[in-house]
Structures are given as C-alpha cells and as structure tokens.
RNA sequence: GGCGACGUACCCAAGUGGCUAAGGGGGAGGUCUGCAAAACCUUUAUGCAGCGGUUCGAAUCCGCUCGUCGCCUCCA
C-alpha cells in the first residue's frame, strides 16, 4: 500500500485513487515570464518521480501540467521589453521545455495553456456568479469567500487570522478584502478577451479550476505543486472548484519543500537563485536529479556545490561498478567459483521489496537511494571475491539489472558508462579529446612495460592535473574523469 | 501578531514507540597494487537542541524553553 502525506489532513494516508488503478494528477507548472531556477526543477522532478513510481506500480496516470501564459508579471515583462505578452510567454515556455528536457523530466500527458481555455474559464466564472458565489464590480468578478464556509481548510487558516495579517490588499469596492479576482477587466493597453462582463482577462486561479475540470473531471486524485502555492493559490482554487461543482475537488494534495540558500528560500524576489541553465552548465543532469532526490521531497534542501559534488561521486560509483561488471562478464572464466553466492542471492531477493517499501512510504527517495547504495556495495563486494563461472555471471547480471530497474524509477543509471564520462568531460570543460587521451595511455603503457615507472607516473600525473584519472588493470588501463 | 515546519555524528541525510540509530561524503587504520586509482574491510553518535512528563520501553508521543526557517503579498 502506498502512503502519501496529504496537505489537507496533515497526515500520511493510504493512497486509494477514486477509480481503481487510475490516477488523475494535476501539477501547477510555471508562469512563463522568466527563466526557471533550481526551485522549479525540484518541483518538476519530484512530481515526475511520483508519476514514474505510480506507473511502475501499475497505475495508469493521467498527468496534467499547465502553463500560465497570461498574468500580471507577463504583462509587466512585455511592457518592459516592448513586445507582446504572447512573445514573452512563447519565449519562456520554450525555455522551460528545453530546461525540463535537459533535466530528464518527462512530458506531461496534457500541457494546457491558459489562453487556450478562455472559453472554459468564462463558463466557470459565469457558473459561480449564477450560484451566488461571485459578484461583478465594473467588469471585475470577485469570489466571495464568506459564501464558502470551508474557506481556509487546506492552508489551515481562518478569516480572522487572515484579516489580522493586514497584508491583504485593500480594495474598498470588494465586499471583503479577502475576496479574490476570478476575472479582471482589462486596462488600457492590456491584452483582453471578450466576456459577458466586458473586455478582460482571467484571474490567476481560475485557469487551474477550468482546465483540471476539463481534463480530469470535477474530482481527481492528486494536485501538486510547491509549498508556496498552498496559500493563496490552491486555497482559492479549491474554493472556486468546490463552490462550482459541489464536490470534493482533490483527494490528495501534495506539496514539495523549497530549495534554500544560506537557509533562506531560493526565490526570484530575494535574488538568491541559480537558474537551471547555470547548474546544468556545471553538473550532469543525473547529478542534479540525484542531489534533489537525496532529501525527502517535503523537506527543505540547502543548495550547495559540496552536496552536488557528492551526488556526482554517487552516480560515478554506479557507472564505475557497471564498468567492473562489464570486465567481469568478459573475462571471468568458466570454472564455477562463487563464495558467498547464497548470501548475495538473498540480498538481491530482498532488494525490490526494500526499494518499494521506501517509495511506498510517501515517496521516500532518500531512503530508496540508501538501499540502492547498499546493493551497490554488496555487488562490489561479491566481485571482490573474484568469482567465476556461469552461476556467478548470472547473478551479477541480475544485480545490475535490479539497480538499473530501480534507477529507472528515479530516472538515474539509464546510460552507458561511456556516455557518463563523455558528459563529464563536457561539464568539467576538459580540453583533452578521447583520441589524445588514448594516445597518452598507450605511450604510458610502453613505459610501463619497460618498467620506467617514473615516466609512466609523470604521464599519469599530467592527466590527473587535467581531471583525468587512470586506473591500471591487469589487461590494460582505463580512464575516468575525476569526480567530486 | 496568526498558522506551520524543522533541530539526528565533522558535513549531508533516513528513521516518528520496541532487534546493535539506514545510506553517502570526509577522517583514521588495513587488504589489493610497481606505485597509484577504484573496490572492499575495520573504525568514526550508549546517543538524536535542552529540560520535564506519559510508557515495561521514546530520537519517535505530550508540555515547556532555546534556535532556525516557511506561509500570511507574486513565488516551485
């Protein structure tokens, strides 16, 4: 049984979708007004892994991820740059998809834009007016939260507390300062759509109500996003959705924690952010994923190069082991010898259960990674015992398969070691070519065969200063990229 | 001011009532090696911010104190 922490109840609950084995999942994407930073990456990766795991466990998942392409910030940016809001939205949407692709985040099944759903939003707003939940003031439509007694149930707030916060905007025309806009009349020079209330544009929250309703229905299983969306975005979305449909909007609310820098939330406004592009210029995408998954998704993660480097070492451990396994399968003799075979077989038989146990418990990828590294160690230990024969080959192959399968859920360990090292050469900006490298290695091999250790060591040291590590094996020398 | 989260070794990080407190990094010692590297082995928290309490039993539940952070305005 999968257990998920539900923001609504504040507890872990058994995960039972509304329709057996089918999951509807809506995750808030981005507002396309600027490039994405690592915080956006975390949210995207977390929900990508949740989706992959649910599919791995046999659920059919319909994943919807929206793009907000009309909004105050986009308008501001367009005005600043003297271009249309469409151009701004298009540019940053493209950047977003490029970043996500490089990060290895899979595409959602449905990726709706707000501006393609104006009609649905108008219908939703009209429905809310008809039901008495919304009112019109000079073309601005507001949701009246006093008509929705459950308001605040997601973020655990009440009206008094919110009023006391004194940070809500004061618009004398609104019946309550807490009422929020469903539809905004357009000011001079702003983009607009025709509506029953005049020219205007949608409010921030209404797109998610209209689009989730269209693609997943009035009630669905998972709604996700960063923890900063809980209030006001998801609270407002929930209010309008349930007021409109009269049904429970979402069964499980899932929110990921923040990335911090010096303990403070990484954010645009604080300016303490690293863009995805900047990070991918210095680290392999798999390293970024491993780094982000090594902490439980609800906890904050402190950004640090040290931690990213450690993640790099971890990934390298896997690919180094794959190389070892390759050597073993090629060179191991036919004589049946396998010390500790039974013990190793036993370890393997327990692995999948442990991995699932971790992921079942609110998608605990950090614990799952722990089990993966444990198995990696056991595999290396078995190889250290110098086994040989078909039985040993079989079990080593099986072990590697288990690691790759678990890795596929976390979207790590899916490449060949050569691809990993090529990527590292790029990311670490090593100027040597593979050809030049092989030439040096062969020269050094001659020196070694002449037992000219001093010269051979000099070559090795030269390469090391360029970030290349040489490993002498019985049948030759292997190069790797220095990690960490 | 209101609401909430967190504080586990040198660093990162799982664990939320019961075997010896996962895993990774780093340190120390060792095996292997021409020397290295990699890998493996041993070691590195009688203790989980502090103080009380509940319990046969608590890092884990409850209370208080200290510290850090988040949301209450756009925010992944």
Coordinates of C-alpha atoms (C1' of nucleotides) in Angstrom, one line a residue:
Chain A
X1 CA 0.0 0.0 0.0
X2 CA 1.3 3.4 -1.0
X3 CA 1.0 6.1 1.7
X4 CA 1.1 9.8 0.9
X5 CA 1.2 12.8 3.0
X6 CA -1.9 14.9 2.3
X7 CA -1.5 18.6 3.0
X8 CA -5.3 18.7 3.6
X9 CA -5.2 16.4 6.6
X10 CA -1.6 17.0 7.6
X11 CA -1.1 13.2 7.8
X12 CA 0.1 10.3 5.7
X13 CA -2.9 8.5 4.2
X14 CA -3.4 5.2 2.3
X15 CA -3.3 6.0 -1.4
X16 CA -6.6 4.8 -2.9
X17 CA -7.4 6.5 -6.2
X18 CA -11.1 7.4 -7.0
X19 CA -11.1 4.9 -9.7
X20 CA -9.1 1.7 -9.1
X21 CA -5.7 1.7 -10.7
X22 CA -6.3 5.0 -12.4
X23 CA -4.8 8.3 -11.2
X24 CA -5.6 11.8 -12.3
X25 CA -2.8 14.2 -11.3
X26 CA -2.7 17.9 -11.9
X27 CA 0.6 19.8 -11.1
X28 CA 1.0 23.5 -11.3
X29 CA 3.6 24.3 -13.9
X30 CA 5.1 27.7 -14.4
X31 CA 4.1 31.3 -15.2
X32 CA 6.1 31.9 -18.4
X33 CA 7.7 35.3 -17.7
X34 CA 11.3 34.5 -16.9
X35 CA 13.8 31.6 -17.0
X36 CA 13.4 28.8 -14.5
X37 CA 15.6 28.3 -11.4
X38 CA 16.5 25.2 -9.4
X39 CA 13.3 25.5 -7.4
X40 CA 11.3 24.9 -10.5
X41 CA 13.5 22.0 -11.2
X42 CA 12.8 20.4 -7.8
X43 CA 9.1 20.6 -8.2
X44 CA 9.2 19.2 -11.7
X45 CA 11.5 16.4 -10.8
X46 CA 9.6 15.4 -7.6
X47 CA 6.3 15.1 -9.5
X48 CA 8.0 13.3 -12.4
X49 CA 9.3 10.7 -10.0
X50 CA 5.9 10.4 -8.3
X51 CA 4.4 9.7 -11.7
X52 CA 7.1 7.3 -12.7
X53 CA 6.7 5.4 -9.4
X54 CA 2.9 5.2 -9.7
X55 CA 3.3 3.8 -13.2
X56 CA 5.9 1.4 -12.0
X57 CA 3.4 0.1 -9.5
X58 CA 0.8 -0.5 -12.1
X59 CA -1.3 2.7 -12.0
X60 CA -2.4 4.4 -15.2
X61 CA -1.6 8.0 -14.6
X62 CA -3.0 11.0 -16.5
X63 CA -0.7 13.9 -15.7
X64 CA -1.7 17.4 -16.5
X65 CA 0.7 20.3 -16.1
X66 CA -0.4 23.8 -17.0
X67 CA 1.4 26.8 -18.3
X68 CA 0.2 30.2 -17.3
X69 CA 0.7 32.4 -20.3
X70 CA -1.3 35.4 -19.3
X71 CA -0.8 37.2 -16.0
X72 CA 0.3 40.5 -14.4
X73 CA 4.0 39.5 -14.5
X74 CA 3.9 38.6 -18.1
X75 CA 2.2 41.9 -18.9
X76 CA 4.9 43.7 -16.9
X77 CA 7.7 41.9 -18.6
X78 CA 6.1 42.5 -22.1
X79 CA 5.8 46.2 -21.4
X80 CA 9.3 46.4 -20.1
X81 CA 10.7 44.8 -23.3
X82 CA 8.3 46.4 -25.6
X83 CA 6.9 43.2 -27.0
X84 CA 3.6 41.3 -26.8
X85 CA 2.6 39.1 -24.0
X86 CA 2.4 36.2 -26.5
X87 CA 6.0 36.7 -27.4
X88 CA 7.1 36.7 -23.8
X89 CA 5.0 33.6 -23.0
X90 CA 6.2 31.8 -26.0
X91 CA 9.9 32.5 -25.4
X92 CA 9.8 31.4 -21.7
X93 CA 7.6 28.4 -22.4
X94 CA 10.2 27.2 -24.9
X95 CA 13.0 27.8 -22.4
X96 CA 11.1 25.9 -19.9
X97 CA 10.6 22.9 -22.1
X98 CA 14.2 23.0 -23.0
X99 CA 15.3 23.0 -19.4
X100 CA 12.9 20.2 -18.5
X101 CA 14.1 18.1 -21.3
X102 CA 17.8 18.6 -20.4
X103 CA 16.9 17.7 -16.8
X104 CA 15.3 14.5 -17.9
X105 CA 11.8 15.4 -16.7
X106 CA 9.2 13.6 -18.8
X107 CA 6.5 15.5 -20.6
X108 CA 3.0 15.6 -19.0
X109 CA 0.2 13.9 -20.9
X110 CA -1.6 17.2 -21.3
X111 CA 0.1 20.5 -21.1
X112 CA -2.6 23.2 -21.4
X113 CA -2.1 26.9 -21.8
X114 CA -4.4 29.3 -20.0
X115 CA -5.1 31.3 -23.1
X116 CA -6.4 28.3 -25.0
X117 CA -9.1 27.9 -22.3
X118 CA -10.6 31.3 -22.0
X119 CA -14.0 29.9 -23.0
X120 CA -13.9 27.3 -20.3
X121 CA -12.8 29.9 -17.7
X122 CA -15.7 32.2 -18.7
X123 CA -18.1 29.4 -18.3
X124 CA -16.7 28.6 -14.8
X125 CA -16.9 32.2 -13.7
X126 CA -20.4 32.5 -15.0
X127 CA -21.4 29.4 -13.2
X128 CA -20.0 30.8 -9.9
X129 CA -22.0 34.0 -10.5
X130 CA -25.1 32.0 -11.2
X131 CA -24.7 30.1 -8.0
X132 CA -24.2 33.2 -6.0
X133 CA -20.5 32.7 -5.2
X134 CA -19.3 35.6 -7.2
X135 CA -20.1 39.2 -7.9
X136 CA -19.4 41.8 -10.5
X137 CA -18.0 45.2 -9.9
X138 CA -17.4 47.3 -13.0
X139 CA -16.3 44.3 -15.0
X140 CA -14.2 42.7 -12.3
X141 CA -15.6 39.5 -11.0
X142 CA -14.7 38.5 -7.4
X143 CA -15.2 35.3 -5.5
X144 CA -17.0 36.0 -2.2
X145 CA -15.2 33.8 0.3
X146 CA -17.8 34.3 3.0
X147 CA -20.2 32.3 0.8
X148 CA -17.8 29.3 1.1
X149 CA -17.7 28.2 4.7
X150 CA -14.8 25.8 4.1
X151 CA -12.5 28.6 3.0
X152 CA -9.1 28.1 4.7
X153 CA -9.4 24.3 5.2
X154 CA -6.4 23.5 3.0
X155 CA -3.9 26.0 4.4
X156 CA -5.4 25.8 7.9
X157 CA -6.4 29.5 8.2
X158 CA -9.4 31.4 9.3
X159 CA -10.8 34.7 8.2
X160 CA -9.8 36.4 11.5
X161 CA -6.2 35.3 11.2
X162 CA -6.0 36.5 7.6
X163 CA -7.6 39.8 8.3
X164 CA -5.2 40.3 11.2
X165 CA -2.3 39.6 8.8
X166 CA -3.0 43.1 7.4
X167 CA -1.1 42.3 4.3
X168 CA -4.1 41.7 2.1
X169 CA -4.7 44.4 -0.4
X170 CA -7.3 46.9 0.3
X171 CA -9.8 47.5 -2.4
X172 CA -12.8 49.3 -1.0
X173 CA -15.1 48.0 -3.7
X174 CA -14.7 44.4 -2.6
X175 CA -17.2 43.1 -0.1
X176 CA -14.3 41.6 1.9
X177 CA -10.6 42.3 1.5
X178 CA -10.1 38.6 1.2
X179 CA -12.3 38.2 -1.9
X180 CA -10.2 37.4 -4.8
X181 CA -10.5 38.1 -8.6
X182 CA -11.9 35.5 -10.9
X183 CA -11.9 37.8 -13.9
X184 CA -10.2 41.2 -14.3
X185 CA -11.4 44.0 -16.6
X186 CA -8.6 45.0 -18.9
X187 CA -6.9 48.3 -18.5
X188 CA -5.7 50.4 -21.4
X189 CA -3.0 48.6 -23.4
X190 CA -3.5 45.2 -21.7
X191 CA -4.5 42.1 -23.5
X192 CA -8.1 41.2 -23.4
X193 CA -10.8 38.7 -24.3
X194 CA -14.5 39.4 -24.9
X195 CA -16.6 38.2 -22.0
X196 CA -20.2 38.7 -20.7
X197 CA -18.8 41.3 -18.3
X198 CA -16.8 43.3 -21.0
X199 CA -13.3 43.1 -22.1
X200 CA -11.0 41.4 -19.6
X201 CA -8.7 38.6 -18.7
X202 CA -8.7 35.7 -16.2
X203 CA -7.6 35.9 -12.6
X204 CA -4.7 33.8 -11.5
X205 CA -6.5 30.8 -10.0
X206 CA -9.4 30.2 -12.4
X207 CA -7.3 28.5 -15.1
X208 CA -6.5 25.6 -12.9
X209 CA -10.1 25.1 -11.9
X210 CA -11.3 25.3 -15.5
X211 CA -8.5 23.1 -17.0
X212 CA -8.4 20.4 -14.3
X213 CA -12.1 20.2 -14.6
X214 CA -11.9 19.8 -18.4
X215 CA -9.1 17.2 -18.4
X216 CA -9.5 15.3 -15.2
X217 CA -13.1 16.0 -14.1
X218 CA -14.6 17.8 -11.1
X219 CA -12.9 15.4 -8.7
X220 CA -9.5 13.9 -9.1
X221 CA -6.7 12.2 -7.2
X222 CA -3.6 14.3 -6.9
X223 CA -3.0 18.0 -7.0
X224 CA 0.6 19.1 -6.6
X225 CA 3.0 22.0 -6.6
X226 CA 5.5 23.8 -4.5
X227 CA 4.6 24.5 -0.8
X228 CA 4.4 28.2 -1.6
X229 CA 1.3 27.6 -3.7
X230 CA -0.8 26.3 -0.7
X231 CA -1.9 29.8 0.1
X232 CA -3.4 31.6 -1.6
X233 CA -3.3 29.8 -4.9
X234 CA -4.5 26.3 -4.0
X235 CA -6.8 27.5 -1.3
X236 CA -8.6 29.8 -3.8
X237 CA -8.6 27.2 -6.5
X238 CA -10.2 24.7 -4.1
X239 CA -12.8 27.2 -3.0
X240 CA -13.9 28.1 -6.6
X241 CA -13.8 24.5 -7.7
X242 CA -15.9 23.1 -4.9
X243 CA -18.3 26.0 -5.0
X244 CA -18.7 25.4 -8.7
X245 CA -19.1 21.6 -8.6
X246 CA -20.4 21.0 -5.2
X247 CA -18.0 18.1 -5.0
X248 CA -14.7 17.4 -3.3
X249 CA -12.1 18.9 -5.7
X250 CA -9.0 16.9 -4.9
X251 CA -8.3 13.7 -2.8
X252 CA -4.6 14.1 -2.1
X253 CA -2.8 17.5 -2.0
X254 CA 0.9 17.0 -2.4
X255 CA 3.4 19.9 -1.9
X256 CA 7.2 19.9 -2.2
X257 CA 9.6 21.8 0.0
X258 CA 11.9 24.6 -1.0
X259 CA 15.5 24.8 -2.0
X260 CA 17.3 27.1 0.3
X261 CA 20.5 29.2 0.0
X262 CA 22.1 30.1 3.3
X263 CA 18.9 28.6 4.9
X264 CA 16.7 31.0 3.1
X265 CA 14.2 30.1 0.4
X266 CA 15.6 30.3 -3.1
X267 CA 13.4 32.8 -4.9
X268 CA 13.2 35.4 -7.6
X269 CA 12.5 38.2 -5.2
X270 CA 15.4 37.5 -2.9
X271 CA 17.6 37.2 -5.9
X272 CA 19.4 34.2 -4.4
X273 CA 18.6 31.8 -7.2
X274 CA 20.6 29.7 -9.6
X275 CA 19.0 29.1 -13.0
X276 CA 18.6 25.5 -14.3
X277 CA 20.8 26.5 -17.2
X278 CA 23.7 27.7 -14.9
X279 CA 23.5 24.5 -12.9
X280 CA 23.4 22.2 -16.0
X281 CA 26.4 24.0 -17.3
X282 CA 28.4 22.7 -14.3
X283 CA 26.7 19.4 -13.5
X284 CA 25.3 16.5 -15.4
X285 CA 21.5 16.3 -15.2
X286 CA 21.6 13.0 -13.5
X287 CA 23.7 14.5 -10.7
X288 CA 21.1 17.3 -10.3
X289 CA 18.4 14.7 -10.0
X290 CA 20.3 12.6 -7.6
X291 CA 21.0 15.6 -5.4
X292 CA 17.4 16.6 -5.4
X293 CA 16.2 13.1 -4.6
X294 CA 18.7 12.5 -1.8
X295 CA 16.4 14.5 0.5
X296 CA 12.7 13.7 1.1
X297 CA 10.6 15.8 -1.1
X298 CA 8.8 17.7 1.7
X299 CA 12.0 18.8 3.5
X300 CA 14.0 21.8 2.5
X301 CA 17.2 21.2 0.6
X302 CA 20.1 23.5 1.1
X303 CA 21.8 24.2 -2.2
X304 CA 25.5 23.6 -2.1
X305 CA 28.2 22.6 -4.5
X306 CA 29.5 20.2 -1.9
X307 CA 26.3 18.2 -2.0
X308 CA 26.1 18.3 -5.8
X309 CA 29.7 17.0 -5.9
X310 CA 28.7 14.2 -3.5
X311 CA 25.9 13.3 -5.8
X312 CA 28.3 13.3 -8.6
X313 CA 30.5 10.8 -6.7
X314 CA 27.5 8.7 -6.0
X315 CA 26.5 8.5 -9.7
X316 CA 30.1 7.8 -10.6
X317 CA 30.1 4.9 -8.2
X318 CA 27.3 3.3 -10.1
X319 CA 28.9 3.7 -13.5
X320 CA 32.3 2.6 -12.2
X321 CA 30.7 -0.5 -11.0
X322 CA 29.0 -1.1 -14.4
X323 CA 32.4 -0.9 -16.0
X324 CA 33.6 -3.5 -13.4
X325 CA 30.7 -5.7 -14.2
X326 CA 31.4 -5.4 -17.9
X327 CA 35.0 -6.5 -17.3
X328 CA 33.9 -9.4 -15.2
X329 CA 31.4 -10.7 -17.7
X330 CA 34.0 -10.6 -20.4
X331 CA 36.9 -12.1 -18.6
X332 CA 35.5 -14.4 -15.9
X333 CA 36.5 -18.0 -16.5
X334 CA 34.2 -21.0 -16.8
X335 CA 35.2 -22.6 -13.6
X336 CA 32.4 -22.4 -11.1
X337 CA 33.5 -20.4 -8.2
X338 CA 31.3 -18.1 -6.2
X339 CA 31.9 -17.5 -2.5
X340 CA 29.0 -16.0 -0.7
X341 CA 26.7 -16.7 -3.6
X342 CA 23.8 -17.6 -1.4
X343 CA 24.2 -14.6 0.8
X344 CA 24.3 -12.4 -2.3
X345 CA 21.3 -14.0 -3.8
X346 CA 19.5 -13.5 -0.6
X347 CA 20.4 -9.8 -0.7
X348 CA 19.1 -9.5 -4.2
X349 CA 15.8 -11.2 -3.4
X350 CA 15.2 -8.6 -0.6
X351 CA 16.1 -5.6 -2.7
X352 CA 13.0 -4.8 -4.6
X353 CA 10.9 -5.1 -1.5
X354 CA 13.1 -2.6 0.3
X355 CA 13.1 -0.2 -2.6
X356 CA 9.3 -0.4 -2.8
X357 CA 8.9 -0.1 0.9
X358 CA 10.8 3.2 0.8
X359 CA 8.9 4.6 -2.2
X360 CA 5.6 3.4 -0.9
X361 CA 6.2 5.4 2.3
X362 CA 5.4 8.9 0.8
X363 CA 7.9 8.5 -2.0
X364 CA 10.9 8.4 0.2
X365 CA 13.5 8.6 -2.5
X366 CA 16.3 9.4 0.0
X367 CA 15.8 6.0 1.7
X368 CA 15.4 4.3 -1.6
X369 CA 18.8 5.7 -2.7
X370 CA 20.2 4.3 0.6
X371 CA 19.0 0.8 -0.4
X372 CA 20.5 1.3 -3.9
X373 CA 23.9 2.2 -2.5
X374 CA 23.8 -0.8 -0.1
X375 CA 23.2 -3.1 -3.0
X376 CA 25.9 -1.4 -5.0
X377 CA 28.3 -2.2 -2.2
X378 CA 27.2 -5.8 -2.0
X379 CA 27.7 -6.2 -5.7
X380 CA 31.2 -4.8 -5.5
X381 CA 31.9 -7.0 -2.5
X382 CA 30.8 -10.0 -4.5
X383 CA 33.1 -9.0 -7.4
X384 CA 36.0 -8.5 -5.0
X385 CA 35.7 -12.2 -4.0
X386 CA 36.9 -13.0 -7.6
X387 CA 34.0 -15.3 -8.6
X388 CA 33.8 -17.1 -11.9
X389 CA 31.5 -19.4 -13.8
X390 CA 28.0 -19.1 -15.3
X391 CA 26.3 -19.0 -12.0
X392 CA 28.3 -16.0 -10.8
X393 CA 27.8 -14.2 -14.2
X394 CA 24.1 -14.8 -13.9
X395 CA 23.8 -13.3 -10.5
X396 CA 26.0 -10.3 -11.3
X397 CA 23.9 -9.6 -14.3
X398 CA 20.8 -9.9 -12.2
X399 CA 22.2 -7.4 -9.6
X400 CA 23.0 -4.9 -12.3
X401 CA 19.5 -5.3 -13.7
X402 CA 17.9 -4.6 -10.4
X403 CA 19.9 -1.5 -9.9
X404 CA 19.0 -0.2 -13.4
X405 CA 15.4 -1.0 -12.8
X406 CA 15.3 0.9 -9.5
X407 CA 17.2 3.6 -11.2
X408 CA 14.6 3.8 -14.0
X409 CA 12.0 4.9 -11.4
X410 CA 14.3 7.7 -10.2
X411 CA 15.5 8.3 -13.8
X412 CA 19.1 7.7 -12.9
X413 CA 21.5 5.0 -14.1
X414 CA 20.0 4.8 -17.6
X415 CA 23.1 5.4 -19.7
X416 CA 26.2 3.6 -20.6
X417 CA 29.4 4.5 -18.7
X418 CA 30.9 5.9 -21.8
X419 CA 28.1 8.4 -22.1
X420 CA 28.5 9.3 -18.5
X421 CA 32.2 10.0 -18.9
X422 CA 31.7 11.9 -22.1
X423 CA 29.2 14.1 -20.3
X424 CA 31.6 14.7 -17.5
X425 CA 34.3 15.8 -19.9
X426 CA 31.9 18.4 -21.3
X427 CA 30.6 19.5 -17.9
X428 CA 34.1 19.8 -16.4
X429 CA 35.3 21.5 -19.5
X430 CA 38.3 19.1 -20.1
X431 CA 40.1 20.1 -23.2
X432 CA 41.6 16.7 -24.0
X433 CA 40.0 14.6 -26.7
X434 CA 39.3 10.9 -26.3
X435 CA 41.8 10.2 -29.1
X436 CA 44.5 12.3 -27.4
X437 CA 43.8 10.5 -24.2
X438 CA 44.1 7.0 -25.7
X439 CA 47.4 8.0 -27.3
X440 CA 48.8 9.1 -24.0
X441 CA 47.6 5.9 -22.4
X442 CA 49.3 3.8 -25.0
X443 CA 52.5 5.8 -24.7
X444 CA 52.4 5.2 -20.9
X445 CA 51.7 1.5 -21.5
X446 CA 55.0 1.3 -23.3
X447 CA 56.8 3.0 -20.5
X448 CA 55.2 0.6 -18.0
X449 CA 56.2 -2.4 -19.9
X450 CA 59.8 -1.1 -19.8
X451 CA 59.2 -0.6 -16.1
X452 CA 60.0 3.0 -16.5
X453 CA 57.8 3.9 -13.5
X454 CA 59.0 7.4 -13.1
X455 CA 58.0 8.4 -16.7
X456 CA 54.8 6.4 -16.5
X457 CA 53.8 8.2 -13.3
X458 CA 54.6 11.5 -14.9
X459 CA 52.1 10.9 -17.7
X460 CA 49.5 9.8 -15.1
X461 CA 50.1 13.0 -13.1
X462 CA 49.8 15.2 -16.1
X463 CA 46.5 13.7 -17.0
X464 CA 45.3 14.0 -13.4
X465 CA 46.1 17.7 -13.4
X466 CA 43.7 17.9 -16.3
X467 CA 41.0 16.0 -14.5
X468 CA 41.5 12.5 -15.9
X469 CA 42.1 9.5 -13.6
X470 CA 43.9 6.4 -14.9
X471 CA 43.2 3.0 -13.4
X472 CA 45.6 0.2 -14.2
X473 CA 44.0 -3.1 -14.6
X474 CA 45.6 -6.5 -15.4
X475 CA 44.7 -6.3 -19.0
X476 CA 45.2 -2.6 -19.6
X477 CA 44.5 0.9 -18.4
X478 CA 41.1 2.6 -18.1
X479 CA 40.5 6.4 -18.0
X480 CA 37.8 8.0 -16.0
X481 CA 37.0 11.6 -15.2
X482 CA 37.9 12.9 -11.7
X483 CA 34.7 13.5 -9.8
X484 CA 33.7 15.3 -6.6
Chain B
rG1 C1' 0.5 39.2 15.6
rG2 C1' -1.8 34.4 13.4
rC3 C1' -0.7 29.5 11.4
rG4 C1' 3.0 25.8 10.4
rA5 C1' 7.7 23.1 9.8
rC6 C1' 12.3 21.8 11.4
rG7 C1' 16.8 21.0 15.0
rU8 C1' 19.9 13.2 14.3
rA9 C1' 27.9 12.2 14.1
rC10 C1' 33.0 16.5 11.3
rC11 C1' 29.3 17.5 6.8
rC12 C1' 24.7 15.8 4.1
rA13 C1' 20.7 12.6 5.4
rA14 C1' 16.8 8.4 6.5
rG15 C1' 14.4 6.8 10.7
rU16 C1' 8.2 9.3 14.0
rG17 C1' 7.0 3.7 20.1
rG18 C1' 10.5 -1.9 20.8
rC19 C1' 16.3 -6.1 17.3
rU20 C1' 23.2 -3.5 17.6
rA21 C1' 20.1 4.8 15.3
rA22 C1' 20.0 3.4 7.3
rG23 C1' 22.9 5.4 3.4
rG24 C1' 26.5 8.9 1.3
rG25 C1' 30.7 12.3 1.9
rG26 C1' 35.0 13.3 4.9
rG27 C1' 38.9 11.5 8.7
rA28 C1' 41.9 7.3 10.7
rG29 C1' 43.9 2.3 10.0
rG30 C1' 44.1 -2.0 6.7
rU31 C1' 43.7 -5.5 2.1
rC32 C1' 44.8 -5.3 -3.1
rU33 C1' 48.6 -2.6 -6.5
rG34 C1' 55.4 -1.5 -9.4
rC35 C1' 53.3 2.9 -7.0
rA36 C1' 48.5 4.7 -7.5
rA37 C1' 43.3 4.8 -8.5
rA38 C1' 39.0 2.0 -7.9
rA39 C1' 36.8 -1.6 -4.8
rC40 C1' 36.4 -3.9 -0.2
rC41 C1' 37.3 -4.5 5.3
rU42 C1' 37.7 -2.1 10.3
rU43 C1' 36.8 2.4 12.7
rU44 C1' 34.3 7.4 13.4
rA45 C1' 26.5 9.3 17.7
rU46 C1' 25.5 4.5 24.9
rG47 C1' 23.2 8.9 21.8
rC48 C1' 19.1 12.0 18.3
rA49 C1' 18.8 21.0 20.5
rG50 C1' 17.7 21.5 26.2
rC51 C1' 14.5 20.4 30.4
rG52 C1' 10.4 17.8 32.3
rG53 C1' 6.3 14.2 31.6
rU54 C1' 3.5 9.6 29.6
rU55 C1' 5.1 4.4 28.9
rC56 C1' 7.5 -2.0 30.7
rG57 C1' 10.1 0.7 26.7
rA58 C1' 10.9 7.3 23.1
rA59 C1' 15.1 10.3 18.5
rU60 C1' 9.9 8.8 17.7
rC61 C1' 4.0 10.7 21.9
rC62 C1' 2.8 15.2 25.3
rG63 C1' 4.3 20.1 27.7
rC64 C1' 7.7 24.0 28.2
rU65 C1' 12.4 26.5 26.8
rC66 C1' 16.1 27.8 23.2
rG67 C1' 17.4 28.1 18.0
rU68 C1' 16.4 28.1 12.6
rC69 C1' 13.1 28.6 8.6
rG70 C1' 8.4 29.0 5.9
rC71 C1' 3.4 30.9 4.8
rC72 C1' 0.0 35.0 5.8
rU73 C1' 1.8 39.8 -1.0
rC74 C1' 3.9 37.4 -6.6
rC75 C1' 6.5 32.9 -5.8
rA76 C1' 8.0 25.8 -7.4

